Coordinates of C-alpha atoms and ligand atoms in Angstrom, one line a residue:
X1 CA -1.7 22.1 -11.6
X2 CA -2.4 20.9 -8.1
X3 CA -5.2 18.6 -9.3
X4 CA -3.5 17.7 -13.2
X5 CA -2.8 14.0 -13.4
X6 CA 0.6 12.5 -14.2
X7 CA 0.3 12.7 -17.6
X8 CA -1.2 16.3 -17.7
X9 CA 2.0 17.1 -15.5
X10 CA 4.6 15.1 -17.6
X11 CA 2.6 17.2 -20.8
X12 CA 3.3 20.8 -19.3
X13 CA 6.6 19.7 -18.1
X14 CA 7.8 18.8 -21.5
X15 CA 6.0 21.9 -23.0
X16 CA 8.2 23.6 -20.5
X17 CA 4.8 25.5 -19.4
X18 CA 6.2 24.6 -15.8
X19 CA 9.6 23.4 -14.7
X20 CA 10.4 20.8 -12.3
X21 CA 11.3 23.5 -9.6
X22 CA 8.2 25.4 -10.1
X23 CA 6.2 22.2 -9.7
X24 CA 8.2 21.2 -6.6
X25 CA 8.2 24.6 -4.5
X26 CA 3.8 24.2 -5.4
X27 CA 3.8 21.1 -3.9
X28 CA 6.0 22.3 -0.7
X29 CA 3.8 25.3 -0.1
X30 CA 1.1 22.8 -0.3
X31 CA 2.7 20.8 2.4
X32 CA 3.4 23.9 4.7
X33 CA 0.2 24.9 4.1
X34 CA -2.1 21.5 5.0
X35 CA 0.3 19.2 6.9
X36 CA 0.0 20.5 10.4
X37 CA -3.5 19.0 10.3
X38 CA -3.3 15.8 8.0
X39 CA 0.4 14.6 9.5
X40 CA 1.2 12.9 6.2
X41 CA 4.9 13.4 6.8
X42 CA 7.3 12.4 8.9
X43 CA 10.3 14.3 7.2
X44 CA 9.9 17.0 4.2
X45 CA 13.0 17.0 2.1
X46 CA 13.6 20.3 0.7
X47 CA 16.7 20.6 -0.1
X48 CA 17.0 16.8 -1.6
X49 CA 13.7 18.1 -3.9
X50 CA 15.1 21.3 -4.8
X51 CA 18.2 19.5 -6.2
X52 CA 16.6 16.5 -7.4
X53 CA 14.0 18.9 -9.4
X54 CA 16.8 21.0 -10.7
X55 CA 18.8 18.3 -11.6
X56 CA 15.3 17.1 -13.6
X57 CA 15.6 20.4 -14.9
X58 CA 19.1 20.1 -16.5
X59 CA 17.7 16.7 -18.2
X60 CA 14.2 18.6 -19.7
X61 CA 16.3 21.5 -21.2
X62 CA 18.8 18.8 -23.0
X63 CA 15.5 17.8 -24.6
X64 CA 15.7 14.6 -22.7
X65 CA 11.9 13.4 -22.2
X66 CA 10.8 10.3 -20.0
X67 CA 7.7 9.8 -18.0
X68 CA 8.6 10.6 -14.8
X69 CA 11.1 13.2 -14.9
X70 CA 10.3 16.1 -12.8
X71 CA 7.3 15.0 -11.3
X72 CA 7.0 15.1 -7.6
X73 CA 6.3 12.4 -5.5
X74 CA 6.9 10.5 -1.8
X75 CA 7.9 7.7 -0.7
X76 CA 6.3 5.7 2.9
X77 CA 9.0 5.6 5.3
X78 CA 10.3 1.8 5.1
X79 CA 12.2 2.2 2.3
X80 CA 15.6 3.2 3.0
X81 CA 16.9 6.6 1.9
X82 CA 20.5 7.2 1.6
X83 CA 21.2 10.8 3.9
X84 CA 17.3 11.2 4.4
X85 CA 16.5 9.6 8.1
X86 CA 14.1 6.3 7.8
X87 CA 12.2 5.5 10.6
X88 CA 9.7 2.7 9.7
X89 CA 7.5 4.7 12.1
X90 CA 8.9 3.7 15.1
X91 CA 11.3 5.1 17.8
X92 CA 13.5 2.4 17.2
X93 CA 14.6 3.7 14.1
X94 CA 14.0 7.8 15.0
X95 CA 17.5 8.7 13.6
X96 CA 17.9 6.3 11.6
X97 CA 20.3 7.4 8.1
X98 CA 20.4 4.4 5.8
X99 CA 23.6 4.4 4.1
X100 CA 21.9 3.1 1.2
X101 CA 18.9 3.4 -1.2
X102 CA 16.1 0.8 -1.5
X103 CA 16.1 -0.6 -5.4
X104 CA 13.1 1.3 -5.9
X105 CA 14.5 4.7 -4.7
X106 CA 17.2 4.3 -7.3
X107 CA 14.6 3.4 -10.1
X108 CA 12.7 6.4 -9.1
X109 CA 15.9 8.8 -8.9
X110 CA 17.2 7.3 -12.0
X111 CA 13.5 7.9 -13.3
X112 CA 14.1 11.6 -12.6
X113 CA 10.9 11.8 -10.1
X114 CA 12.0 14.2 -7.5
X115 CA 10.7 13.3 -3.8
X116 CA 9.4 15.4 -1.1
X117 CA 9.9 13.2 1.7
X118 CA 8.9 10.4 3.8
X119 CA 5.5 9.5 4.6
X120 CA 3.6 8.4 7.6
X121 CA 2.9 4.5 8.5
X122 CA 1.9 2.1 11.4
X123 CA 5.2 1.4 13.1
X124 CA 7.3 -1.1 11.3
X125 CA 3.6 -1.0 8.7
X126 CA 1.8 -3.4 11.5
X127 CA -1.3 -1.8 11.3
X128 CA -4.4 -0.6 9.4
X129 CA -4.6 2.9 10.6
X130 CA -1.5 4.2 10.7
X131 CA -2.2 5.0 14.4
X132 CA 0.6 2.6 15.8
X133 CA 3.3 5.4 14.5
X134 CA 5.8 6.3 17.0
X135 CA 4.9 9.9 15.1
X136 CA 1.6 10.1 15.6
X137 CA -1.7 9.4 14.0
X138 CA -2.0 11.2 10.0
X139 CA -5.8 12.0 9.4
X140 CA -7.9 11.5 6.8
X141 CA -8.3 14.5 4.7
X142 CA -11.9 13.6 3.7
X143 CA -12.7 14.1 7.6
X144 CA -10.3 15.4 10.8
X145 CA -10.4 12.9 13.5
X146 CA -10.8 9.8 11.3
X147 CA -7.7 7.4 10.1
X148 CA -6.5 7.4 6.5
X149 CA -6.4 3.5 7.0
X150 CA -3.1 1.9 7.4
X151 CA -0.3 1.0 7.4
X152 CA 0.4 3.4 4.4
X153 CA -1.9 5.9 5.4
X154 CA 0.5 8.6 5.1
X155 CA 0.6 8.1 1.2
X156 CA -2.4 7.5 1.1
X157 CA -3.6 10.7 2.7
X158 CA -0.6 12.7 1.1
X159 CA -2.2 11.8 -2.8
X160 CA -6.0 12.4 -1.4
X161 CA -5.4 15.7 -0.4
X162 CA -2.8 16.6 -3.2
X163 CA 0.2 17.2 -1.4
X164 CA 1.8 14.9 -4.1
X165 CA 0.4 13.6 -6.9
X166 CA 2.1 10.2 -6.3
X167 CA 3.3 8.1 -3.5
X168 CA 4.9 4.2 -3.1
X169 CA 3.3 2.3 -0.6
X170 CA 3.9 -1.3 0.5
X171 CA 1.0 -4.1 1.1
X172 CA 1.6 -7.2 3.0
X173 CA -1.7 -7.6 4.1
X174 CA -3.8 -4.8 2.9
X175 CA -1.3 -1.5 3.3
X176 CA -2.1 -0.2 -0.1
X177 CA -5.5 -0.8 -1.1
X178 CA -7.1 -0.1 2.1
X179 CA -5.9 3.3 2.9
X180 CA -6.6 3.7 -0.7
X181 CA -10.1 3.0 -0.4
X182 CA -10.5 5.0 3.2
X183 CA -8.6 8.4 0.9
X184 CA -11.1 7.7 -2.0
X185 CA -7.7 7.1 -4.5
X186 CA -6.5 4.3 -6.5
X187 CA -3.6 1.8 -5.1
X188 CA -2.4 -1.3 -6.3
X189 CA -0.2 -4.0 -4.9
X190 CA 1.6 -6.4 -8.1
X191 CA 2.3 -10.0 -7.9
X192 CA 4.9 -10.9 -5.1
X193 CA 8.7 -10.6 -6.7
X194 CA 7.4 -8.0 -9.1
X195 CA 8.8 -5.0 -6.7
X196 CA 12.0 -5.4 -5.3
X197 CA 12.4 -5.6 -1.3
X198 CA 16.0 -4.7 -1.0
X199 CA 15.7 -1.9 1.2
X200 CA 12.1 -2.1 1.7
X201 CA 12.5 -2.5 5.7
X202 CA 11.3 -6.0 6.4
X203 CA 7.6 -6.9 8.7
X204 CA 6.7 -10.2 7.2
X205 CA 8.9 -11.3 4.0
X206 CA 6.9 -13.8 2.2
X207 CA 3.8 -11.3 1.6
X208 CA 5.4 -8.0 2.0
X209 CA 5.1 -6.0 -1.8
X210 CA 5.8 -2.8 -2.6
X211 CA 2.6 -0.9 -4.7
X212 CA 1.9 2.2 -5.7
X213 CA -1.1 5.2 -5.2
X214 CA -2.1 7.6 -7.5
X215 CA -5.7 9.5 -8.1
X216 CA -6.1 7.0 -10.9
X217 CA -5.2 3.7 -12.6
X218 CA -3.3 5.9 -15.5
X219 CA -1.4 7.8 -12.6
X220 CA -0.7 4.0 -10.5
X221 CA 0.4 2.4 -14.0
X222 CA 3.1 5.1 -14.4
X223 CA 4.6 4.9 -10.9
X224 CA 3.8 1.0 -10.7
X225 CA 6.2 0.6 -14.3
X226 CA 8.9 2.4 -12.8
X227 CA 9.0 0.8 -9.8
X228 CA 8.9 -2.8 -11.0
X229 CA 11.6 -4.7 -12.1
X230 CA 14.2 -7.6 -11.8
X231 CA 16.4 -7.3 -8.9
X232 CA 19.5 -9.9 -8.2
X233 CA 19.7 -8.1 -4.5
X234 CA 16.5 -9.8 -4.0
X235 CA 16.1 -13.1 -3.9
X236 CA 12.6 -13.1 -4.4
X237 CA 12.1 -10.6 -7.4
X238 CA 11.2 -12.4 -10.5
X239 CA 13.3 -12.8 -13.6
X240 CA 11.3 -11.5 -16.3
X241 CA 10.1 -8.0 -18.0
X242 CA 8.4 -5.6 -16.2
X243 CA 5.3 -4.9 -17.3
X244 CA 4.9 -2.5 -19.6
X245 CA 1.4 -0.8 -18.4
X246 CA 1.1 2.6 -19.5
X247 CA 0.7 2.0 -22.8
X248 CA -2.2 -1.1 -22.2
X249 CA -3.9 1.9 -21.2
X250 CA -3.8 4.2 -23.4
X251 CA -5.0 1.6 -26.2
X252 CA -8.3 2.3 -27.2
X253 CA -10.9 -0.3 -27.0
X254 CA -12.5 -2.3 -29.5
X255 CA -15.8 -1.3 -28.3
X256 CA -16.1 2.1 -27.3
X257 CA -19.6 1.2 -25.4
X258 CA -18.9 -1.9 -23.9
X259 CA -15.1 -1.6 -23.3
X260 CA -15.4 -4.2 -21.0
X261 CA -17.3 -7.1 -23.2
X262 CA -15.8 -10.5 -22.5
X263 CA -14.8 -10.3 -19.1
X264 CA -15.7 -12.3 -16.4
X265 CA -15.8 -11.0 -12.9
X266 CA -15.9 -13.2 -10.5
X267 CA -18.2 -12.5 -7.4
X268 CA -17.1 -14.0 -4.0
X269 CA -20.0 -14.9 -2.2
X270 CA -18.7 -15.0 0.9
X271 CA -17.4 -11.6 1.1
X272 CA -20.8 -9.9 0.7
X273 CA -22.0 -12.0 3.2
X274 CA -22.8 -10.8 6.8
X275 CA -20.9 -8.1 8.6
X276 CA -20.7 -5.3 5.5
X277 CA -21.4 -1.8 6.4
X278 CA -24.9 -0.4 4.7
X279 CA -22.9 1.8 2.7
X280 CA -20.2 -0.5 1.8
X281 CA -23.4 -3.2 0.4
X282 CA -24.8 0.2 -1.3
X283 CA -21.5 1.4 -3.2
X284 CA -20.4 -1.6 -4.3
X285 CA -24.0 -2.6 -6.0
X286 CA -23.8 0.4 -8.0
X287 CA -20.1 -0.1 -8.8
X288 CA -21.2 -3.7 -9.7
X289 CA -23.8 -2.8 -11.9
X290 CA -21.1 -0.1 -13.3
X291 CA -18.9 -3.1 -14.6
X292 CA -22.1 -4.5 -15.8
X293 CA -22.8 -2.0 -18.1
X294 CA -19.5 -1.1 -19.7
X295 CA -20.1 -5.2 -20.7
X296 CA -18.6 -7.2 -18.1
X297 CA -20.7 -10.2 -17.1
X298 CA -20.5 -11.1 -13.3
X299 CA -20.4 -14.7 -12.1
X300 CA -20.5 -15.8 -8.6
X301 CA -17.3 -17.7 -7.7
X302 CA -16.5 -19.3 -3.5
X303 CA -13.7 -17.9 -1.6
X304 CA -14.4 -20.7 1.5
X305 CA -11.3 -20.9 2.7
X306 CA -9.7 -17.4 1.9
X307 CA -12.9 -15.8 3.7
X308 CA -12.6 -17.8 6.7
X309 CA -8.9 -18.6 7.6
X310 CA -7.1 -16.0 5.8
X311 CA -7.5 -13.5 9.2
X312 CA -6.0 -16.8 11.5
X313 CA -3.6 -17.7 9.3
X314 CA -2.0 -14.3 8.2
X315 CA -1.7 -13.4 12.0
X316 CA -0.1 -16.2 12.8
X317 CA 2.0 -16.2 9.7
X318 CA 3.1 -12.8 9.6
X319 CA 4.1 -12.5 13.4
X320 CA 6.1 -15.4 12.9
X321 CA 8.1 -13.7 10.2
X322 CA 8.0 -10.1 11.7
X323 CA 9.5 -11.8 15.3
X324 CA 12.5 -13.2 13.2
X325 CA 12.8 -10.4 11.1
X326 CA 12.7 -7.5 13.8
X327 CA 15.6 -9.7 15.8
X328 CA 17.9 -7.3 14.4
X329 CA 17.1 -4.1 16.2
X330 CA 19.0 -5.1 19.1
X331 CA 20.8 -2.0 20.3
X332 CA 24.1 -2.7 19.0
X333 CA 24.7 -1.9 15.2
X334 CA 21.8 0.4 15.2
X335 CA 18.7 1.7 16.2
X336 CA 17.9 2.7 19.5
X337 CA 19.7 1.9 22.6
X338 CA 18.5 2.0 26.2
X339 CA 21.1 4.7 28.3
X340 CA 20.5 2.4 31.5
X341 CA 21.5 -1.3 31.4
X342 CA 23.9 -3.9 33.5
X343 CA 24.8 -5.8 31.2
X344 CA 24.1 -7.3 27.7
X345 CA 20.9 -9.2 28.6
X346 CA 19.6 -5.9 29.7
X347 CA 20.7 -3.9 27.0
X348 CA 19.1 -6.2 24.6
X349 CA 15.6 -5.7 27.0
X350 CA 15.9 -2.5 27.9
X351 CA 16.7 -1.3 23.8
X352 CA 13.7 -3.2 22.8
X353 CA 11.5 -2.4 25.0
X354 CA 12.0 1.1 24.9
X355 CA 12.3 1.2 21.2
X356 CA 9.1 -0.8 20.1
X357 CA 5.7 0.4 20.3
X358 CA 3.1 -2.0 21.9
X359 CA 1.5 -3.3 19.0
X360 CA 5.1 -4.1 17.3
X361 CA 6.1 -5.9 20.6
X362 CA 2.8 -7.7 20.7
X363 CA 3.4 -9.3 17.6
X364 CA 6.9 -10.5 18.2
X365 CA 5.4 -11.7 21.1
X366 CA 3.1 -13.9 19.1
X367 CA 5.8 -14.7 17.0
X368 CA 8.2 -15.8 19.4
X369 CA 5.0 -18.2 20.6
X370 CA 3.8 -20.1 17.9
X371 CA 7.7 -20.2 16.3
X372 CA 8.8 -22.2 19.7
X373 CA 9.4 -25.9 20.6
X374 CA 6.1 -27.1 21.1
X375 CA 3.6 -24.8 19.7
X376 CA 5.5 -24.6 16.2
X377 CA 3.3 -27.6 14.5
X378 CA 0.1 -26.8 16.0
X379 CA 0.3 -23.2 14.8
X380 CA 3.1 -22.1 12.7
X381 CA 2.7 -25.4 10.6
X382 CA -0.9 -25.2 10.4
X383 CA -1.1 -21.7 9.1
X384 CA 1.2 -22.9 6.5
X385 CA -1.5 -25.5 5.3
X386 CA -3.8 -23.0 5.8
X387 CA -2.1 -20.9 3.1
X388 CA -2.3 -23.6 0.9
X389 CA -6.0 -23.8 1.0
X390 CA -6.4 -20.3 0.5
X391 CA -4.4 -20.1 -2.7
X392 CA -6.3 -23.4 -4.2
X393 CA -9.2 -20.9 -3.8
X394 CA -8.1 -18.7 -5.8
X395 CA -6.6 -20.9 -8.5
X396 CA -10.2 -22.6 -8.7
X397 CA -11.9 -19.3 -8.9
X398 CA -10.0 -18.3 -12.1
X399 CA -11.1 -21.0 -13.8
X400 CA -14.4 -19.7 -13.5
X401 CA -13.4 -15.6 -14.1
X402 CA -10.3 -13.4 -15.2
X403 CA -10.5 -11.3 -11.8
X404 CA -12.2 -11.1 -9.0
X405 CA -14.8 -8.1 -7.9
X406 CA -14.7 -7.9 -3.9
X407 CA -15.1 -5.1 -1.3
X408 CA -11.5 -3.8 0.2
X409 CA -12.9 -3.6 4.0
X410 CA -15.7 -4.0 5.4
X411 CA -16.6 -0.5 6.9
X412 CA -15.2 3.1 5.7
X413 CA -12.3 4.6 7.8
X414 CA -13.1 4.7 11.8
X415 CA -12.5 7.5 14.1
X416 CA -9.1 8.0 15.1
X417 CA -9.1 5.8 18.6
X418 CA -12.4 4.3 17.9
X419 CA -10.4 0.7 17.8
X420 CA -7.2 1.3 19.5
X421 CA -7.7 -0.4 22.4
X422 CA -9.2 -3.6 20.5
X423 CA -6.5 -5.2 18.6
X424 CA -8.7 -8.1 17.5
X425 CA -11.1 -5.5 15.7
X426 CA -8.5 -4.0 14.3
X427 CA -7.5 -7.4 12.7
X428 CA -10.8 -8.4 11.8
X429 CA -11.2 -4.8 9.6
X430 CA -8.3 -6.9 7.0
X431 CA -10.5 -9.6 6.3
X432 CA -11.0 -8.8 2.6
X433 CA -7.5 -7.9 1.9
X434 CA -5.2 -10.4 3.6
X435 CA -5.8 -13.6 0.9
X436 CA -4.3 -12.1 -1.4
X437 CA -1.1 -11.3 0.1
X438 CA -1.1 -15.0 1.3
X439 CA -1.4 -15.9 -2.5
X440 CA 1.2 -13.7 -3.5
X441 CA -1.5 -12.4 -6.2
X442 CA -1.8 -8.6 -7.6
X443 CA -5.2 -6.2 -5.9
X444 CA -6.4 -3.0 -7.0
X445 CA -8.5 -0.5 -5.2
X446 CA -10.4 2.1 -6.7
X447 CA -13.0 4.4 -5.6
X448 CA -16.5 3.9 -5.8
X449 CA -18.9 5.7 -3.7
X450 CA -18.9 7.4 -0.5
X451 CA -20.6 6.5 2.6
X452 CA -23.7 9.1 4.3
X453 CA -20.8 10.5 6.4
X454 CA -18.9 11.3 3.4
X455 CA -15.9 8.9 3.7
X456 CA -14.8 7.1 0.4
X457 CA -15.7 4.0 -0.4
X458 CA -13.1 1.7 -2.4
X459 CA -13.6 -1.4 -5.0
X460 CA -11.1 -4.7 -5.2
X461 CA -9.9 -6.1 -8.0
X462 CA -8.0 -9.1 -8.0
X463 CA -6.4 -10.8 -10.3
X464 CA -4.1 -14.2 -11.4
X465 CA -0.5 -14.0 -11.0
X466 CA 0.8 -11.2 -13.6
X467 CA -2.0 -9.7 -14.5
X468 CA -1.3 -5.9 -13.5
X469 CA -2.2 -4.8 -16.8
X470 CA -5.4 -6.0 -17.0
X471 CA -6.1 -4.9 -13.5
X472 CA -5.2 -1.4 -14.5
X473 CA -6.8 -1.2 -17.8
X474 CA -10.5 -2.4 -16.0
X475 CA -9.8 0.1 -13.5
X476 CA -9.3 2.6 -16.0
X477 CA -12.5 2.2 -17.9
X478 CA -14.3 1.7 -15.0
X479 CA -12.7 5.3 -14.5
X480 CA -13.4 6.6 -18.0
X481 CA -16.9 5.9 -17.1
X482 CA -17.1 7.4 -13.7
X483 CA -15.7 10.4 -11.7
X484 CA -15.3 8.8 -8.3
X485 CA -11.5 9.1 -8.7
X486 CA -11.7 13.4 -9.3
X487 CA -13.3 13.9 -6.4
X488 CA -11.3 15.7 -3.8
X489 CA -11.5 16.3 -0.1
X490 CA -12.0 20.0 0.8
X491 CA -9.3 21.1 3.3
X492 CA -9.7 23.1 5.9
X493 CA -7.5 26.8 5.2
X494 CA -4.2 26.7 7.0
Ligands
LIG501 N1 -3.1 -4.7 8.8 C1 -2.3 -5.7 8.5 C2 -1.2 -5.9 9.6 O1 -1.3 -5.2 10.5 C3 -1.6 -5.5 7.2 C4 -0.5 -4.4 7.2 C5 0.3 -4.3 6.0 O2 -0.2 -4.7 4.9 N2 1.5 -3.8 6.1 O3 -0.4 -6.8 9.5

């Protein structure tokens, strides 16, 4: 059961071979047993599962059946949880009660998918290794000691090494499909406005998405549908259907032997330039010839601008946002506040100080910078422009292809520390993943190879606005095709 996929899970559940309960209290015991050493969690919800499972319970034995109900999951802790603490990973927000649910934790309780908890993430999700969390670094399961990637290494981590089967994530510039790729799982990011960001806790708004991560594309596609969807709370989510993706996928194709005939994928060549790892070079040939053979034809397509600005421009960009946005945790309506101050000015200083981690207060820092009198047209502007070029990229390249074939970072996960002191490397380790967030456009990553050390090795697939689906139903043969995505990290006994 541990290792069934979603829809193996939503079989025996509507069989009533196993009830929601019984799935939940396996998934717990597999929490108590592995979590001291991965730290995937920050909170475990018991009780809220227990009644949340029961309650799916009640539904199955009314002979109510719908694709979600009863299965476990967790969400990363930015998305606010009414009576469930939410802490964004940082001590600013350590007892933190929301008194409301995200839009996507009501879709999923009104789903019936019962969560465990909250999962690990770089504080306020700036980071790519989840080691800026006021909670500590979560390890990859594939190997103690190195990250799961970041910022939503804690989902990431928790699917790898089965502690759920699911998890949300969020991705503003990278946060799902590069811990997916370091975990060896499958993650996918939609089209900006697809997800709804009321009560997604806010870094930088205009590229901040919520995603999903599952072992596969079939196991994304179910959580990804139920988490999509019009939402008037935000003004950003986009007016039309959600996509329907589960059943894309489970359409047979017309050729069974070269599923993927037709397709074009495009081939940046400045991505597989200079500064890939060996194995990264290695993994993704073989994927690449993969794609070949199931019929795709590969083309090479330029990413100029989105391979050379996109690291300036989102750093600029996003602190920007993230120093407006994070104005809010000022000590007074909630969040931390400093016990020693004189007066207001030092509350304010004191509070934030206190509360935010270095790298959170380095970026407001930034923000604050290239937002003020003087420096606003020389950087913030410019970064805009920037963005602009970036996205013309893109919108040239799919003329040429229907998605794009890229690697997700350039190196497999580092050793916890290895690049903590080095903020710079740290940013540089985003450059494949950033554009797209600039672009607003939907990214897969699958798995596709390990490296000699035996880390996973993830695949990109980008795509036009809306085009989920197909994103999901290439991954998916690529996945018929392959077993990269059942391969599972051996953990260490408790
Ligand atoms: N690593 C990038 C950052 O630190 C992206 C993080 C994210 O997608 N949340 O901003």
């Amino acid at each position: 059961m541990i290792d069934a996929s979603v829809a193996e899970l939503r079989q025996a559940l509507d069989a009533r071979k196993v009830s929601a309960t019984e799935l939940a209290h396996l998934f717990l015991n597999r929490i108590d047993a592995h979590d001291a050493a991965i730290h995937a969690f920050i909170t475990v919800d018991r009780e809220g599962a227990l009644a949340a499972a029961a309650a799916a319970d009640e539904r199955l034995a009314r002979g109510e059946r719908a694709p979600l109900l009863g299965i476990p999951f967790a969400h990363k802790d930015i998305f606010c949880t009414e009576g469930v603490r939410t802490t964004c990973g940082s001590k600013m927000l350590e007892n933190f009660i929301s008194p409301y649910d995200a839009h996507v934790v009501t879709l999923l309780k009104e789903a019936g998918a019962v969560s465990l908890g909250k999962l690990n993430l770089d504080e306020f999700a700036m980071g790519s290794s989840t080691e800026t969390s006021y909670f500590g670094a979560t390890h990859n399961p594939w190997r103690a000691g190195y990250v799961p990637g970041g910022s939503s290494g804690g989902s990431a981590a928790a699917v790898a090494a089965r502690l759920v089967p699911l998890a949300t994530g969020t991705d503003t510039g990278g946060s799902v499909r590069q811990p997916a790729a370091f975990c060896g799982i499958t993650g996918i990011k939609p089209t900006y406005g697809t997800v709804s960001r009321y009560g997604m806790i806010a870094y930088a708004s205009s590229c901040d998405q919520g995603g999903a991560f599952g072992a596969s594309a079939q196991d994304c596609a179910a959580l990804l549908e139920a988490m999509s969807g019009f939402d008037e709370r935000d003004s950003t989510s986009l007016n039309r259907p959600a996509p329907q993706l589960r059943a894309a996928l489970d359409a047979a194709p017309q050729d069974a032997a070269r599923p993927l005939a037709g397709l074009r994928l495009g081939v940046p060549v400045e991505f597989f330039r200079d500064g890939l790892h060996p194995d990264v070079v290695r993994a993704l040939g073989d994927a690449r010839r993969q794609y070949e053979a199931l019929g795709a034809q590969c083309v090479e397509i330029s990413l100029e601008h989105a391979a050379r600005l996109a690291i300036p421009a989102y750093y600029v960009l996003a602190s920007a946002e993230a120093s407006s946005n994070l104005s809010r945790y000022d000590g007074v309506r909630y969040g931390h506040r400093a016990a020693d101050y004189d007066d207001l000015d030092s509350m304010y200083c004191n509070s934030r100080s206190e509360g935010f981690g270095a790298e959170v207060r380095r970026r407001i820092l930034i923000g604050a910078y290239v937002l003020s009198h003087g420096y606003y047209d020389a950087y913030y502007l410019q970064a805009q422009r920037l963005r602009r070029l970036i996205a013309q990229d893109f919108r040239a390249a799919f003329e040429r292809c229907d998605l794009i074939f890229a690697p997700v970072s350039p190196t497999p996960a580092w050793k916890i520390g290895e690049k903590a002191d080095d903020p710079v490397a740290m940013y540089l380790a985003d450059i494949h993943t950033l554009a797209v967030n600039l672009a607003g456009l939907p990214g897969l990553s699958h798995p596709c190879g390990f490296s000699e050390e035996g880390l996973p090795i993830g695949a990109q697939l980008i795509g036009p606005h809306f085009s989920e689906v197909r994103l999901l139903e290439v991954a998916h043969r690529f996945q018929q095709n392959t077993d990269w995505h059942c391969r599972r990290p051996v953990l260490s006994a408790a």
